[in-house]
Amino acid sequence: MMNLNNNVVKRYNPENIAKPVGNYSHVTKISRNAEMYVFSGQIGIDQNNDIPTDFNQQVTNTMNNIVAILSSQKLTPDHVIKINIWATEEIDWDHFYEIWDRVFGTTHPSMTIAYVKGLGLPELKIELDVWAAG
């Protein structure tokens, strides 16, 4: 997905600090007149209400769900300002970044990652907490 360079969200990586160690931006600035959107954590459930056992499939489904929920509010991934990632097992970064880059292009939102013992349902392996502005 291509970034629209909207006037609401600007992303930066200041030169006076270390470069990001992954595909994210250190700073995300929101214009004054923007509306904030906070979404419930998105999980790897599919359109048939099934949660696959495969971690990477949960990642793919979660990202698809993020695009869909943004669209429901007439937003795009370019409006995402921050994503918190909660995972119960090691992330396959090759797969994750393939999907991440497909959704966010080359200008990534700010990100925090945490490995946790469990999520809201025992079958969940990853959950993404999404904040957007539009």
PDB file of C-alpha atoms in Angstrom:
ATOM      1  CA  MET A   1       0.000   0.000   0.000  1.00  0.00           C
ATOM      2  CA  MET A   2       1.335   3.425  -0.873  1.00  0.00           C
ATOM      3  CA  ASN A   3       1.505   6.252   1.640  1.00  0.00           C
ATOM      4  CA  LEU A   4      -0.624   9.227   0.716  1.00  0.00           C
ATOM      5  CA  ASN A   5       1.538  11.802   2.515  1.00  0.00           C
ATOM      6  CA  ASN A   6      -1.554  13.274   4.083  1.00  0.00           C
ATOM      7  CA  ASN A   7      -1.294  16.599   5.901  1.00  0.00           C
ATOM      8  CA  VAL A   8      -2.421  15.101   9.206  1.00  0.00           C
ATOM      9  CA  VAL A   9       0.445  12.715  10.002  1.00  0.00           C
ATOM     10  CA  LYS A  10       4.161  13.434   9.595  1.00  0.00           C
ATOM     11  CA  ARG A  11       6.918  10.958  10.459  1.00  0.00           C
ATOM     12  CA  TYR A  12      10.544  11.643  11.317  1.00  0.00           C
ATOM     13  CA  ASN A  13      13.760   9.932  12.323  1.00  0.00           C
ATOM     14  CA  PRO A  14      15.921  12.667  13.891  1.00  0.00           C
ATOM     15  CA  GLU A  15      19.575  12.535  12.904  1.00  0.00           C
ATOM     16  CA  ASN A  16      20.793  13.159  16.465  1.00  0.00           C
ATOM     17  CA  ILE A  17      19.691   9.698  17.681  1.00  0.00           C
ATOM     18  CA  ALA A  18      20.371   6.156  16.485  1.00  0.00           C
ATOM     19  CA  LYS A  19      18.510   4.972  13.413  1.00  0.00           C
ATOM     20  CA  PRO A  20      15.485   2.736  14.062  1.00  0.00           C
ATOM     21  CA  VAL A  21      16.437  -0.914  14.537  1.00  0.00           C
ATOM     22  CA  GLY A  22      13.363  -1.962  12.550  1.00  0.00           C
ATOM     23  CA  ASN A  23      10.736  -0.649  10.179  1.00  0.00           C
ATOM     24  CA  TYR A  24       9.290   2.167  12.265  1.00  0.00           C
ATOM     25  CA  SER A  25       9.591   5.921  12.768  1.00  0.00           C
ATOM     26  CA  HIS A  26      10.953   7.394  15.989  1.00  0.00           C
ATOM     27  CA  VAL A  27       8.664  10.447  15.830  1.00  0.00           C
ATOM     28  CA  THR A  28       5.115  10.757  14.570  1.00  0.00           C
ATOM     29  CA  LYS A  29       3.591  14.240  14.601  1.00  0.00           C
ATOM     30  CA  ILE A  30      -0.153  14.858  14.361  1.00  0.00           C
ATOM     31  CA  SER A  31      -1.578  18.145  13.095  1.00  0.00           C
ATOM     32  CA  ARG A  32      -3.600  20.250  15.519  1.00  0.00           C
ATOM     33  CA  ASN A  33      -6.999  19.787  13.930  1.00  0.00           C
ATOM     34  CA  ALA A  34      -6.822  16.026  13.540  1.00  0.00           C
ATOM     35  CA  GLU A  35      -9.287  13.606  15.057  1.00  0.00           C
ATOM     36  CA  MET A  36      -7.738  10.772  17.056  1.00  0.00           C
ATOM     37  CA  TYR A  37      -8.878   7.188  16.534  1.00  0.00           C
ATOM     38  CA  VAL A  38      -8.087   4.483  19.059  1.00  0.00           C
ATOM     39  CA  PHE A  39      -8.949   0.959  17.995  1.00  0.00           C
ATOM     40  CA  SER A  40      -9.341  -2.114  20.135  1.00  0.00           C
ATOM     41  CA  GLY A  41      -6.474  -4.561  19.762  1.00  0.00           C
ATOM     42  CA  GLN A  42      -6.662  -6.315  16.412  1.00  0.00           C
ATOM     43  CA  ILE A  43      -6.122 -10.081  16.384  1.00  0.00           C
ATOM     44  CA  GLY A  44      -5.558 -12.831  13.827  1.00  0.00           C
ATOM     45  CA  ILE A  45      -9.192 -13.891  13.480  1.00  0.00           C
ATOM     46  CA  ASP A  46     -10.400 -14.387   9.917  1.00  0.00           C
ATOM     47  CA  GLN A  47     -13.700 -13.460   8.258  1.00  0.00           C
ATOM     48  CA  ASN A  48     -15.166 -16.841   9.294  1.00  0.00           C
ATOM     49  CA  ASN A  49     -14.387 -16.100  12.971  1.00  0.00           C
ATOM     50  CA  ASP A  50     -11.620 -18.719  12.976  1.00  0.00           C
ATOM     51  CA  ILE A  51      -8.293 -18.124  14.717  1.00  0.00           C
ATOM     52  CA  PRO A  52      -5.569 -20.137  12.967  1.00  0.00           C
ATOM     53  CA  THR A  53      -2.958 -21.984  15.015  1.00  0.00           C
ATOM     54  CA  ASP A  54      -0.149 -20.771  12.706  1.00  0.00           C
ATOM     55  CA  PHE A  55       1.579 -17.637  14.044  1.00  0.00           C
ATOM     56  CA  ASN A  56       2.350 -16.178  10.604  1.00  0.00           C
ATOM     57  CA  GLN A  57      -1.243 -16.643   9.470  1.00  0.00           C
ATOM     58  CA  GLN A  58      -2.367 -14.771  12.576  1.00  0.00           C
ATOM     59  CA  VAL A  59       0.027 -11.949  11.602  1.00  0.00           C
ATOM     60  CA  THR A  60      -1.403 -11.825   8.083  1.00  0.00           C
ATOM     61  CA  ASN A  61      -5.000 -11.873   9.332  1.00  0.00           C
ATOM     62  CA  THR A  62      -4.257  -9.189  11.919  1.00  0.00           C
ATOM     63  CA  MET A  63      -2.813  -6.838   9.315  1.00  0.00           C
ATOM     64  CA  ASN A  64      -5.796  -7.494   7.019  1.00  0.00           C
ATOM     65  CA  ASN A  65      -8.105  -6.677   9.932  1.00  0.00           C
ATOM     66  CA  ILE A  66      -6.227  -3.424  10.576  1.00  0.00           C
ATOM     67  CA  VAL A  67      -6.669  -2.326   6.955  1.00  0.00           C
ATOM     68  CA  ALA A  68     -10.374  -3.223   7.137  1.00  0.00           C
ATOM     69  CA  ILE A  69     -11.063  -1.384  10.393  1.00  0.00           C
ATOM     70  CA  LEU A  70      -9.221   1.696   9.120  1.00  0.00           C
ATOM     71  CA  SER A  71     -11.285   1.577   5.948  1.00  0.00           C
ATOM     72  CA  SER A  72     -14.487   1.412   8.017  1.00  0.00           C
ATOM     73  CA  GLN A  73     -13.579   4.904   9.277  1.00  0.00           C
ATOM     74  CA  LYS A  74     -12.478   6.151   5.818  1.00  0.00           C
ATOM     75  CA  LEU A  75      -8.834   5.985   6.901  1.00  0.00           C
ATOM     76  CA  THR A  76      -5.809   4.346   5.289  1.00  0.00           C
ATOM     77  CA  PRO A  77      -2.641   2.864   6.812  1.00  0.00           C
ATOM     78  CA  ASP A  78      -1.072   6.279   6.181  1.00  0.00           C
ATOM     79  CA  HIS A  79      -3.234   7.613   9.044  1.00  0.00           C
ATOM     80  CA  VAL A  80      -1.773   5.164  11.587  1.00  0.00           C
ATOM     81  CA  ILE A  81       0.411   6.978  14.093  1.00  0.00           C
ATOM     82  CA  LYS A  82       1.387   4.198  16.496  1.00  0.00           C
ATOM     83  CA  ILE A  83       1.145   0.435  16.774  1.00  0.00           C
ATOM     84  CA  ASN A  84       1.893  -1.568  19.905  1.00  0.00           C
ATOM     85  CA  ILE A  85       2.663  -5.197  19.153  1.00  0.00           C
ATOM     86  CA  TRP A  86       1.992  -7.882  21.760  1.00  0.00           C
ATOM     87  CA  ALA A  87       3.235 -11.372  20.893  1.00  0.00           C
ATOM     88  CA  THR A  88       3.331 -14.620  22.872  1.00  0.00           C
ATOM     89  CA  GLU A  89       6.098 -16.162  20.779  1.00  0.00           C
ATOM     90  CA  GLU A  90       9.083 -15.044  18.729  1.00  0.00           C
ATOM     91  CA  ILE A  91       8.049 -12.994  15.700  1.00  0.00           C
ATOM     92  CA  ASP A  92       9.198 -14.234  12.301  1.00  0.00           C
ATOM     93  CA  TRP A  93      10.487 -10.817  11.240  1.00  0.00           C
ATOM     94  CA  ASP A  94      10.916 -11.767   7.574  1.00  0.00           C
ATOM     95  CA  HIS A  95       7.216 -12.614   7.321  1.00  0.00           C
ATOM     96  CA  PHE A  96       6.121  -9.766   9.593  1.00  0.00           C
ATOM     97  CA  TYR A  97       8.027  -7.082   7.670  1.00  0.00           C
ATOM     98  CA  GLU A  98       6.857  -8.456   4.332  1.00  0.00           C
ATOM     99  CA  ILE A  99       3.241  -7.859   5.406  1.00  0.00           C
ATOM    100  CA  TRP A 100       4.090  -4.641   7.338  1.00  0.00           C
ATOM    101  CA  ASP A 101       5.842  -3.084   4.325  1.00  0.00           C
ATOM    102  CA  ARG A 102       3.012  -4.118   2.014  1.00  0.00           C
ATOM    103  CA  VAL A 103       0.550  -2.269   4.277  1.00  0.00           C
ATOM    104  CA  PHE A 104       2.644   0.757   5.316  1.00  0.00           C
ATOM    105  CA  GLY A 105       5.026   1.210   2.378  1.00  0.00           C
ATOM    106  CA  THR A 106       8.323   2.879   3.201  1.00  0.00           C
ATOM    107  CA  THR A 107       7.071   5.420   5.748  1.00  0.00           C
ATOM    108  CA  HIS A 108       6.283   3.409   8.848  1.00  0.00           C
ATOM    109  CA  PRO A 109       4.286   4.384  11.949  1.00  0.00           C
ATOM    110  CA  SER A 110       5.862   4.479  15.382  1.00  0.00           C
ATOM    111  CA  MET A 111       6.013   1.041  17.016  1.00  0.00           C
ATOM    112  CA  THR A 112       6.501  -0.682  20.349  1.00  0.00           C
ATOM    113  CA  ILE A 113       6.987  -4.446  20.677  1.00  0.00           C
ATOM    114  CA  ALA A 114       6.510  -6.590  23.767  1.00  0.00           C
ATOM    115  CA  TYR A 115       6.615 -10.317  24.299  1.00  0.00           C
ATOM    116  CA  VAL A 116       3.974 -11.380  26.805  1.00  0.00           C
ATOM    117  CA  LYS A 117       2.988 -14.604  28.529  1.00  0.00           C
ATOM    118  CA  GLY A 118      -0.571 -14.551  27.212  1.00  0.00           C
ATOM    119  CA  LEU A 119      -3.279 -12.511  25.511  1.00  0.00           C
ATOM    120  CA  GLY A 120      -7.054 -12.289  26.002  1.00  0.00           C
ATOM    121  CA  LEU A 121      -7.766 -15.737  24.519  1.00  0.00           C
ATOM    122  CA  PRO A 122      -5.429 -18.734  24.870  1.00  0.00           C
ATOM    123  CA  GLU A 123      -5.284 -19.304  21.090  1.00  0.00           C
ATOM    124  CA  LEU A 124      -4.082 -15.747  20.360  1.00  0.00           C
ATOM    125  CA  LYS A 125      -0.401 -15.399  19.528  1.00  0.00           C
ATOM    126  CA  ILE A 126      -0.288 -11.743  18.442  1.00  0.00           C
ATOM    127  CA  GLU A 127      -2.351  -8.611  18.965  1.00  0.00           C
ATOM    128  CA  LEU A 128      -1.760  -5.144  17.540  1.00  0.00           C
ATOM    129  CA  ASP A 129      -2.959  -2.014  19.296  1.00  0.00           C
ATOM    130  CA  VAL A 130      -3.577   0.685  16.667  1.00  0.00           C
ATOM    131  CA  TRP A 131      -3.776   4.476  17.010  1.00  0.00           C
ATOM    132  CA  ALA A 132      -4.613   6.701  14.034  1.00  0.00           C
ATOM    133  CA  ALA A 133      -5.328  10.342  13.232  1.00  0.00           C
ATOM    134  CA  GLY A 134      -7.366  11.768  10.405  1.00  0.00           C
TER     135      GLY A 134
END
